Amino acid sequence: MRVVIACCGLEHTRRGYEAFSSELFGALSGHIDVTLCKGSGKRKPHEVVVPCLRRDFLGRFMSPWRALYWEQVTFAIALVPYLILNKVDLVHYSEGNLGNALARFLRWVGLRTKLLQSNGGPLHPRHFNPEVFVHQVSKDGLDQAMEWGAHPARNHLVPYGINAGMFRRSVSREAARKQSGLPDRMFLILALAALSIKHKRLDYLIKEVAAVQNEDVFLCMAGEPTAESDDLRDLASRLLPGRHVFMTVSRARIPELLAAADLFVHTAVHEGFGLVLLEACAAGVPVVCHNSPHFRWVLGDAAHYTDMAASGALSENLRYVIGNESMLRSLSALGAARAENSFDWKILVPRYIAMYDAVLAS
């Protein structure tokens, strides 16, 4: 079995897709013949840089969405010769336009390489090319596909994985805060998300933290800037003057930020999966997130749930959680166990390999 993990944004974009692709490659290496095909960066053992028109370049001439579309299409064009020359059996990827383009090109050249798309968006089943197999990362995604009438043999439920050991605290909270320039004597709430309003709903988070009316609470929001970031900065400056910070950090610094946090809050009400929640759990940071069947499926009893769609709900729960040391310790222990025992790669690698075998046998 020869597998390619393809991600056109890897090493020039920081999102969940890129993190998943890189970590899946690392987890599978040594177990199967796997190659990581990426859109930029340095070539390393079993990694291939596929030339493409990158979104950051194309964004000078067109909308961000069109730039992303053409990055995926040009990446697919350049990837096809590699698939032919190396007789690749399966390509595993996350971005829909990349898969649609690959399906078309492979059909034209008569190549029988199987395509497997991770549904981390999540996308409605109608958006999937009928030639593509679907890696459902959540029960919600699989249930929706079955209700819509998708073929069961083309849908496989295996959750995202995590290297739990990577996120375990290796420095003290005080040292981590000093390294990141964060206040050492305040209760630190951390959000790791794109700096956006529509999806990650950081405007709601800012308003709710301000409504707690506790001058000893500090909010750190770390993620990739978006077109909405300036509005968020203005809002935080008005409502949390001197008690907030925005930052964008490399993935290597995420464990450091988690080590600095007293509480992790995720305000999105919908996620394809929410891998960052497990990263916080692995670091032993208590988690507060939206009360929905999906998040409960991921975290079980390892989180404190709140109706993030209701004004005032989060601030009320924050008042309850902050200072409740026994609850914080319990959530920390439950979260670390959840990440280690249910989602660590050592648990999930055999399931990924079984999924690949099932796809190739179909």
Tab-separated table of C-alpha atoms in Angstrom:
chain	number	residue	atom	x	y	z
A	1	MET	CA	0.000	0.000	0.000
A	2	ARG	CA	1.478	3.334	-1.112
A	3	VAL	CA	-0.288	6.371	0.412
A	4	VAL	CA	0.094	10.102	-0.206
A	5	ILE	CA	-1.142	12.653	2.319
A	6	ALA	CA	-1.730	15.833	0.315
A	7	CYS	CA	-2.083	19.332	1.745
A	8	CYS	CA	-1.490	22.346	-0.484
A	9	GLY	CA	-1.409	24.875	2.380
A	10	LEU	CA	1.150	23.076	4.480
A	11	GLU	CA	4.047	25.270	5.656
A	12	HIS	CA	2.546	28.574	4.507
A	13	THR	CA	-0.849	28.418	6.264
A	14	ARG	CA	-1.682	27.526	9.879
A	15	ARG	CA	-5.068	25.837	10.179
A	16	GLY	CA	-6.461	22.561	11.423
A	17	TYR	CA	-6.117	20.946	7.973
A	18	GLU	CA	-2.389	21.602	7.898
A	19	ALA	CA	-1.836	20.436	11.473
A	20	PHE	CA	-3.809	17.234	10.872
A	21	SER	CA	-1.950	16.397	7.652
A	22	SER	CA	1.468	16.881	9.222
A	23	GLU	CA	0.665	14.924	12.360
A	24	LEU	CA	-1.058	12.087	10.501
A	25	PHE	CA	2.025	11.732	8.313
A	26	GLY	CA	4.249	11.570	11.367
A	27	ALA	CA	1.992	9.035	13.072
A	28	LEU	CA	1.806	6.724	10.035
A	29	SER	CA	5.515	6.901	9.182
A	30	GLY	CA	7.144	3.594	9.971
A	31	HIS	CA	3.836	1.729	9.751
A	32	ILE	CA	3.068	2.024	6.016
A	33	ASP	CA	4.650	3.478	2.868
A	34	VAL	CA	3.471	7.102	3.211
A	35	THR	CA	4.592	10.364	1.598
A	36	LEU	CA	3.612	13.908	2.543
A	37	CYS	CA	2.962	16.177	-0.449
A	38	LYS	CA	2.879	19.858	0.532
A	39	GLY	CA	2.605	23.235	-1.171
A	40	SER	CA	5.779	24.860	0.146
A	41	GLY	CA	8.697	24.496	2.535
A	42	LYS	CA	11.830	22.397	2.484
A	43	ARG	CA	11.954	18.885	1.150
A	44	LYS	CA	12.581	16.337	3.902
A	45	PRO	CA	12.685	12.522	3.890
A	46	HIS	CA	9.418	11.167	2.456
A	47	GLU	CA	8.156	14.723	1.883
A	48	VAL	CA	7.601	16.270	-1.560
A	49	VAL	CA	7.073	19.956	-2.339
A	50	VAL	CA	4.443	20.189	-5.084
A	51	PRO	CA	4.714	23.493	-7.012
A	52	CYS	CA	1.501	25.502	-7.072
A	53	LEU	CA	0.230	29.069	-7.199
A	54	ARG	CA	-0.007	29.879	-3.515
A	55	ARG	CA	-3.032	31.638	-2.033
A	56	ASP	CA	-0.916	34.392	-0.458
A	57	PHE	CA	0.411	35.321	-3.927
A	58	LEU	CA	-2.918	34.975	-5.745
A	59	GLY	CA	-4.652	37.010	-3.040
A	60	ARG	CA	-3.024	40.133	-4.467
A	61	PHE	CA	-5.141	39.802	-7.600
A	62	MET	CA	-8.392	38.137	-6.520
A	63	SER	CA	-10.627	37.376	-3.558
A	64	PRO	CA	-9.311	35.051	-0.835
A	65	TRP	CA	-11.814	32.360	-1.833
A	66	ARG	CA	-10.773	32.412	-5.483
A	67	ALA	CA	-7.119	32.407	-4.443
A	68	LEU	CA	-7.703	29.301	-2.325
A	69	TYR	CA	-9.576	27.614	-5.187
A	70	TRP	CA	-6.763	28.149	-7.684
A	71	GLU	CA	-4.094	27.086	-5.202
A	72	GLN	CA	-5.894	23.751	-4.878
A	73	VAL	CA	-6.383	23.311	-8.627
A	74	THR	CA	-2.771	24.137	-9.549
A	75	PHE	CA	-1.560	21.860	-6.750
A	76	ALA	CA	-3.704	19.031	-8.163
A	77	ILE	CA	-2.312	19.558	-11.679
A	78	ALA	CA	1.257	19.332	-10.435
A	79	LEU	CA	0.506	16.342	-8.197
A	80	VAL	CA	-0.840	14.068	-10.955
A	81	PRO	CA	2.568	13.292	-12.571
A	82	TYR	CA	3.925	12.281	-9.168
A	83	LEU	CA	0.983	9.925	-8.627
A	84	ILE	CA	1.550	8.333	-12.043
A	85	LEU	CA	5.317	7.926	-11.731
A	86	ASN	CA	5.162	6.527	-8.193
A	87	LYS	CA	2.117	4.287	-8.649
A	88	VAL	CA	0.329	5.736	-5.647
A	89	ASP	CA	-2.603	3.665	-4.386
A	90	LEU	CA	-4.429	6.264	-2.288
A	91	VAL	CA	-4.418	10.031	-1.763
A	92	HIS	CA	-5.730	11.306	1.572
A	93	TYR	CA	-6.572	15.029	1.732
A	94	SER	CA	-8.980	17.513	3.317
A	95	GLU	CA	-9.812	20.236	0.791
A	96	GLY	CA	-12.741	19.655	-1.540
A	97	ASN	CA	-11.614	21.549	-4.624
A	98	LEU	CA	-8.302	19.686	-4.535
A	99	GLY	CA	-10.165	16.375	-4.578
A	100	ASN	CA	-12.610	17.441	-7.289
A	101	ALA	CA	-9.727	18.498	-9.511
A	102	LEU	CA	-7.797	15.289	-8.810
A	103	ALA	CA	-10.853	13.157	-9.600
A	104	ARG	CA	-11.237	14.886	-12.959
A	105	PHE	CA	-7.543	14.663	-13.880
A	106	LEU	CA	-7.180	11.030	-12.785
A	107	ARG	CA	-10.235	10.115	-14.819
A	108	TRP	CA	-8.713	11.797	-17.893
A	109	VAL	CA	-5.425	9.885	-17.615
A	110	GLY	CA	-7.049	6.596	-16.593
A	111	LEU	CA	-5.284	6.360	-13.227
A	112	ARG	CA	-6.970	4.143	-10.635
A	113	THR	CA	-5.596	5.897	-7.537
A	114	LYS	CA	-8.266	6.031	-4.817
A	115	LEU	CA	-9.217	9.401	-3.293
A	116	LEU	CA	-10.095	9.769	0.394
A	117	GLN	CA	-11.297	13.143	1.719
A	118	SER	CA	-11.394	13.998	5.422
A	119	ASN	CA	-14.661	15.739	6.199
A	120	GLY	CA	-13.293	18.227	8.713
A	121	GLY	CA	-15.278	21.213	7.395
A	122	PRO	CA	-17.805	19.725	7.782
A	123	LEU	CA	-19.360	19.522	4.318
A	124	HIS	CA	-22.840	18.337	3.416
A	125	PRO	CA	-22.766	14.965	1.587
A	126	ARG	CA	-24.038	16.581	-1.628
A	127	HIS	CA	-20.684	18.375	-2.004
A	128	PHE	CA	-18.649	15.177	-2.318
A	129	ASN	CA	-17.642	13.886	-5.717
A	130	PRO	CA	-19.212	10.425	-6.216
A	131	GLU	CA	-15.762	9.003	-7.027
A	132	VAL	CA	-14.379	10.039	-3.645
A	133	PHE	CA	-14.334	8.025	-0.423
A	134	VAL	CA	-15.110	10.058	2.694
A	135	HIS	CA	-13.215	9.987	5.964
A	136	GLN	CA	-15.847	11.072	8.469
A	137	VAL	CA	-14.084	12.517	11.514
A	138	SER	CA	-17.226	12.795	13.651
A	139	LYS	CA	-20.413	10.869	14.304
A	140	ASP	CA	-22.422	13.931	13.190
A	141	GLY	CA	-20.822	13.780	9.759
A	142	LEU	CA	-21.471	10.066	9.352
A	143	ASP	CA	-25.072	10.336	10.550
A	144	GLN	CA	-25.776	13.167	8.114
A	145	ALA	CA	-24.279	11.186	5.229
A	146	MET	CA	-26.370	8.113	6.024
A	147	GLU	CA	-29.570	10.154	6.382
A	148	TRP	CA	-28.882	11.800	3.030
A	149	GLY	CA	-28.456	8.412	1.371
A	150	ALA	CA	-24.682	8.226	0.872
A	151	HIS	CA	-23.257	4.759	0.241
A	152	PRO	CA	-22.072	3.220	3.544
A	153	ALA	CA	-19.038	1.611	1.903
A	154	ARG	CA	-17.756	5.038	0.872
A	155	ASN	CA	-17.954	6.530	4.369
A	156	HIS	CA	-15.601	5.603	7.197
A	157	LEU	CA	-15.742	6.995	10.751
A	158	VAL	CA	-12.318	7.527	12.335
A	159	PRO	CA	-11.740	10.627	14.504
A	160	TYR	CA	-8.838	13.009	14.244
A	161	GLY	CA	-5.866	11.986	16.338
A	162	ILE	CA	-3.451	13.766	18.616
A	163	ASN	CA	0.071	13.276	19.925
A	164	ALA	CA	-0.954	13.777	23.531
A	165	GLY	CA	2.612	13.771	24.807
A	166	MET	CA	3.450	16.798	22.676
A	167	PHE	CA	1.066	18.956	24.713
A	168	ARG	CA	1.824	17.779	28.241
A	169	ARG	CA	3.137	20.620	30.372
A	170	SER	CA	6.955	20.625	30.403
A	171	VAL	CA	7.443	24.056	32.004
A	172	SER	CA	5.785	25.764	34.941
A	173	ARG	CA	2.830	28.080	34.399
A	174	GLU	CA	4.973	30.999	35.558
A	175	ALA	CA	7.777	30.191	33.116
A	176	ALA	CA	5.342	29.719	30.235
A	177	ARG	CA	3.740	33.101	30.918
A	178	LYS	CA	7.104	34.810	31.087
A	179	GLN	CA	8.142	33.305	27.746
A	180	SER	CA	4.929	34.537	26.106
A	181	GLY	CA	4.826	37.945	27.792
A	182	LEU	CA	1.585	37.157	29.640
A	183	PRO	CA	0.655	38.476	33.103
A	184	ASP	CA	1.736	36.168	35.910
A	185	ARG	CA	-0.849	36.955	38.611
A	186	MET	CA	-4.130	36.980	36.684
A	187	PHE	CA	-6.601	34.213	35.812
A	188	LEU	CA	-5.735	33.526	32.167
A	189	ILE	CA	-8.435	32.452	29.714
A	190	LEU	CA	-7.038	31.158	26.421
A	191	ALA	CA	-8.715	30.824	23.018
A	192	LEU	CA	-6.879	29.184	20.126
A	193	ALA	CA	-8.840	29.955	16.974
A	194	ALA	CA	-8.805	31.973	13.793
A	195	LEU	CA	-9.340	35.601	14.811
A	196	SER	CA	-12.844	35.676	13.389
A	197	ILE	CA	-16.386	36.636	14.279
A	198	LYS	CA	-18.628	34.530	12.030
A	199	HIS	CA	-17.253	31.079	12.815
A	200	LYS	CA	-15.089	31.239	15.942
A	201	ARG	CA	-17.285	33.970	17.482
A	202	LEU	CA	-14.512	35.720	19.369
A	203	ASP	CA	-16.689	38.837	19.612
A	204	TYR	CA	-19.034	36.825	21.844
A	205	LEU	CA	-16.067	35.669	23.923
A	206	ILE	CA	-14.817	39.236	24.431
A	207	LYS	CA	-18.270	40.481	25.463
A	208	GLU	CA	-18.848	37.599	27.862
A	209	VAL	CA	-15.445	37.905	29.544
A	210	ALA	CA	-16.067	41.635	29.970
A	211	ALA	CA	-19.478	40.866	31.505
A	212	VAL	CA	-17.833	38.785	34.234
A	213	GLN	CA	-16.607	42.115	35.648
A	214	ASN	CA	-13.511	40.623	37.255
A	215	GLU	CA	-10.398	42.753	36.916
A	216	ASP	CA	-8.209	39.722	37.679
A	217	VAL	CA	-9.268	37.921	34.488
A	218	PHE	CA	-7.070	38.209	31.365
A	219	LEU	CA	-8.043	37.006	27.869
A	220	CYS	CA	-5.469	35.711	25.362
A	221	MET	CA	-6.671	35.044	21.798
A	222	ALA	CA	-4.141	33.308	19.541
A	223	GLY	CA	-4.750	32.462	15.900
A	224	GLU	CA	-4.463	33.436	12.282
A	225	PRO	CA	-5.699	36.958	11.407
A	226	THR	CA	-8.800	37.314	9.225
A	227	ALA	CA	-10.662	40.177	7.589
A	228	GLU	CA	-12.605	40.488	10.875
A	229	SER	CA	-9.556	40.810	13.127
A	230	ASP	CA	-9.505	44.621	13.196
A	231	ASP	CA	-13.113	44.704	14.417
A	232	LEU	CA	-12.207	42.269	17.182
A	233	ARG	CA	-9.246	44.401	18.220
A	234	ASP	CA	-11.460	47.483	18.446
A	235	LEU	CA	-14.049	45.624	20.510
A	236	ALA	CA	-11.470	44.223	22.931
A	237	SER	CA	-9.829	47.631	23.340
A	238	ARG	CA	-13.188	49.091	24.397
A	239	LEU	CA	-14.398	46.283	26.642
A	240	LEU	CA	-11.180	44.771	28.027
A	241	PRO	CA	-8.613	47.581	28.116
A	242	GLY	CA	-5.318	46.261	29.458
A	243	ARG	CA	-6.794	42.785	29.987
A	244	HIS	CA	-6.405	41.126	26.620
A	245	VAL	CA	-3.888	40.246	23.945
A	246	PHE	CA	-4.075	38.986	20.365
A	247	MET	CA	-1.216	36.943	18.936
A	248	THR	CA	-0.306	34.669	16.067
A	249	VAL	CA	2.228	31.981	16.913
A	250	SER	CA	3.814	28.986	15.228
A	251	ARG	CA	2.384	25.569	15.980
A	252	ALA	CA	5.517	24.750	17.939
A	253	ARG	CA	4.538	27.391	20.505
A	254	ILE	CA	1.016	26.071	21.153
A	255	PRO	CA	2.116	23.822	24.058
A	256	GLU	CA	3.760	26.874	25.652
A	257	LEU	CA	0.532	28.879	25.468
A	258	LEU	CA	-1.493	25.988	26.847
A	259	ALA	CA	0.941	25.636	29.735
A	260	ALA	CA	0.286	29.298	30.589
A	261	ALA	CA	-3.515	28.990	30.662
A	262	ASP	CA	-5.887	28.524	33.592
A	263	LEU	CA	-8.923	27.864	31.369
A	264	PHE	CA	-9.518	27.117	27.687
A	265	VAL	CA	-12.704	28.523	26.132
A	266	HIS	CA	-13.988	27.616	22.659
A	267	THR	CA	-16.991	29.694	21.559
A	268	ALA	CA	-17.749	28.206	18.118
A	269	VAL	CA	-21.154	26.509	18.046
A	270	HIS	CA	-20.297	24.316	15.045
A	271	GLU	CA	-17.085	22.447	14.206
A	272	GLY	CA	-16.168	19.671	11.852
A	273	PHE	CA	-14.267	18.214	14.776
A	274	GLY	CA	-12.499	20.699	17.063
A	275	LEU	CA	-9.013	19.209	17.395
A	276	VAL	CA	-7.849	22.168	19.461
A	277	LEU	CA	-10.164	21.028	22.273
A	278	LEU	CA	-8.228	17.781	22.574
A	279	GLU	CA	-4.934	19.662	22.540
A	280	ALA	CA	-6.114	21.686	25.517
A	281	CYS	CA	-7.261	18.509	27.258
A	282	ALA	CA	-3.912	16.814	26.655
A	283	ALA	CA	-2.197	19.815	28.253
A	284	GLY	CA	-4.397	19.472	31.320
A	285	VAL	CA	-6.185	22.776	30.721
A	286	PRO	CA	-9.863	22.739	31.808
A	287	VAL	CA	-12.157	23.238	28.803
A	288	VAL	CA	-15.399	25.204	28.416
A	289	CYS	CA	-17.212	24.739	25.100
A	290	HIS	CA	-20.637	24.743	23.444
A	291	ASN	CA	-23.282	22.319	24.656
A	292	SER	CA	-24.065	20.207	21.594
A	293	PRO	CA	-24.184	16.477	20.786
A	294	HIS	CA	-21.029	16.811	18.691
A	295	PHE	CA	-18.865	18.370	21.387
A	296	ARG	CA	-20.194	15.889	23.941
A	297	TRP	CA	-19.289	13.061	21.536
A	298	VAL	CA	-15.728	14.373	21.360
A	299	LEU	CA	-15.168	15.263	25.024
A	300	GLY	CA	-17.665	13.274	27.070
A	301	ASP	CA	-17.444	14.378	30.702
A	302	ALA	CA	-14.098	16.123	30.133
A	303	ALA	CA	-15.541	19.633	29.615
A	304	HIS	CA	-17.898	22.178	31.135
A	305	TYR	CA	-20.677	22.837	28.614
A	306	THR	CA	-22.385	26.156	27.946
A	307	ASP	CA	-24.992	27.412	25.486
A	308	MET	CA	-22.628	29.626	23.512
A	309	ALA	CA	-25.542	30.930	21.429
A	310	ALA	CA	-27.154	32.581	24.461
A	311	SER	CA	-26.129	36.047	25.574
A	312	GLY	CA	-24.964	35.979	29.195
A	313	ALA	CA	-24.670	32.188	29.416
A	314	LEU	CA	-20.896	32.078	29.164
A	315	SER	CA	-20.294	34.940	31.602
A	316	GLU	CA	-22.544	33.224	34.158
A	317	ASN	CA	-20.629	29.980	33.784
A	318	LEU	CA	-17.267	31.727	33.938
A	319	ARG	CA	-18.210	33.272	37.276
A	320	TYR	CA	-19.007	29.769	38.497
A	321	VAL	CA	-15.839	28.128	37.132
A	322	ILE	CA	-13.274	30.801	38.041
A	323	GLY	CA	-12.146	30.115	41.578
A	324	ASN	CA	-13.786	26.676	41.718
A	325	GLU	CA	-10.511	24.843	42.263
A	326	SER	CA	-11.994	21.386	42.737
A	327	MET	CA	-13.918	21.639	39.473
A	328	LEU	CA	-10.871	22.921	37.588
A	329	ARG	CA	-8.731	20.047	38.896
A	330	SER	CA	-11.391	17.507	37.971
A	331	LEU	CA	-11.773	18.835	34.429
A	332	SER	CA	-7.998	18.869	34.024
A	333	ALA	CA	-7.659	15.206	34.987
A	334	LEU	CA	-10.653	14.056	32.942
A	335	GLY	CA	-9.446	15.949	29.878
A	336	ALA	CA	-5.929	14.524	30.018
A	337	ALA	CA	-7.352	10.999	30.294
A	338	ARG	CA	-9.786	11.597	27.419
A	339	ALA	CA	-7.035	12.771	25.057
A	340	GLU	CA	-4.661	9.974	26.037
A	341	ASN	CA	-7.067	7.034	26.067
A	342	SER	CA	-9.417	7.839	23.177
A	343	PHE	CA	-7.615	10.061	20.668
A	344	ASP	CA	-3.878	9.498	20.944
A	345	TRP	CA	-2.250	8.297	17.727
A	346	LYS	CA	-1.128	5.069	19.369
A	347	ILE	CA	-4.836	4.227	19.665
A	348	LEU	CA	-5.901	5.504	16.239
A	349	VAL	CA	-3.098	4.504	13.831
A	350	PRO	CA	-4.432	0.923	13.447
A	351	ARG	CA	-7.879	2.342	12.656
A	352	TYR	CA	-6.455	4.620	9.942
A	353	ILE	CA	-4.604	1.724	8.355
A	354	ALA	CA	-7.778	-0.395	8.485
A	355	MET	CA	-9.668	2.463	6.787
A	356	TYR	CA	-7.075	2.584	3.995
A	357	ASP	CA	-7.309	-1.194	3.529
A	358	ALA	CA	-11.116	-0.961	3.302
A	359	VAL	CA	-10.955	1.835	0.706
A	360	LEU	CA	-8.452	-0.050	-1.432
A	361	ALA	CA	-10.545	-3.208	-1.211
A	362	SER	CA	-13.743	-1.453	-2.321
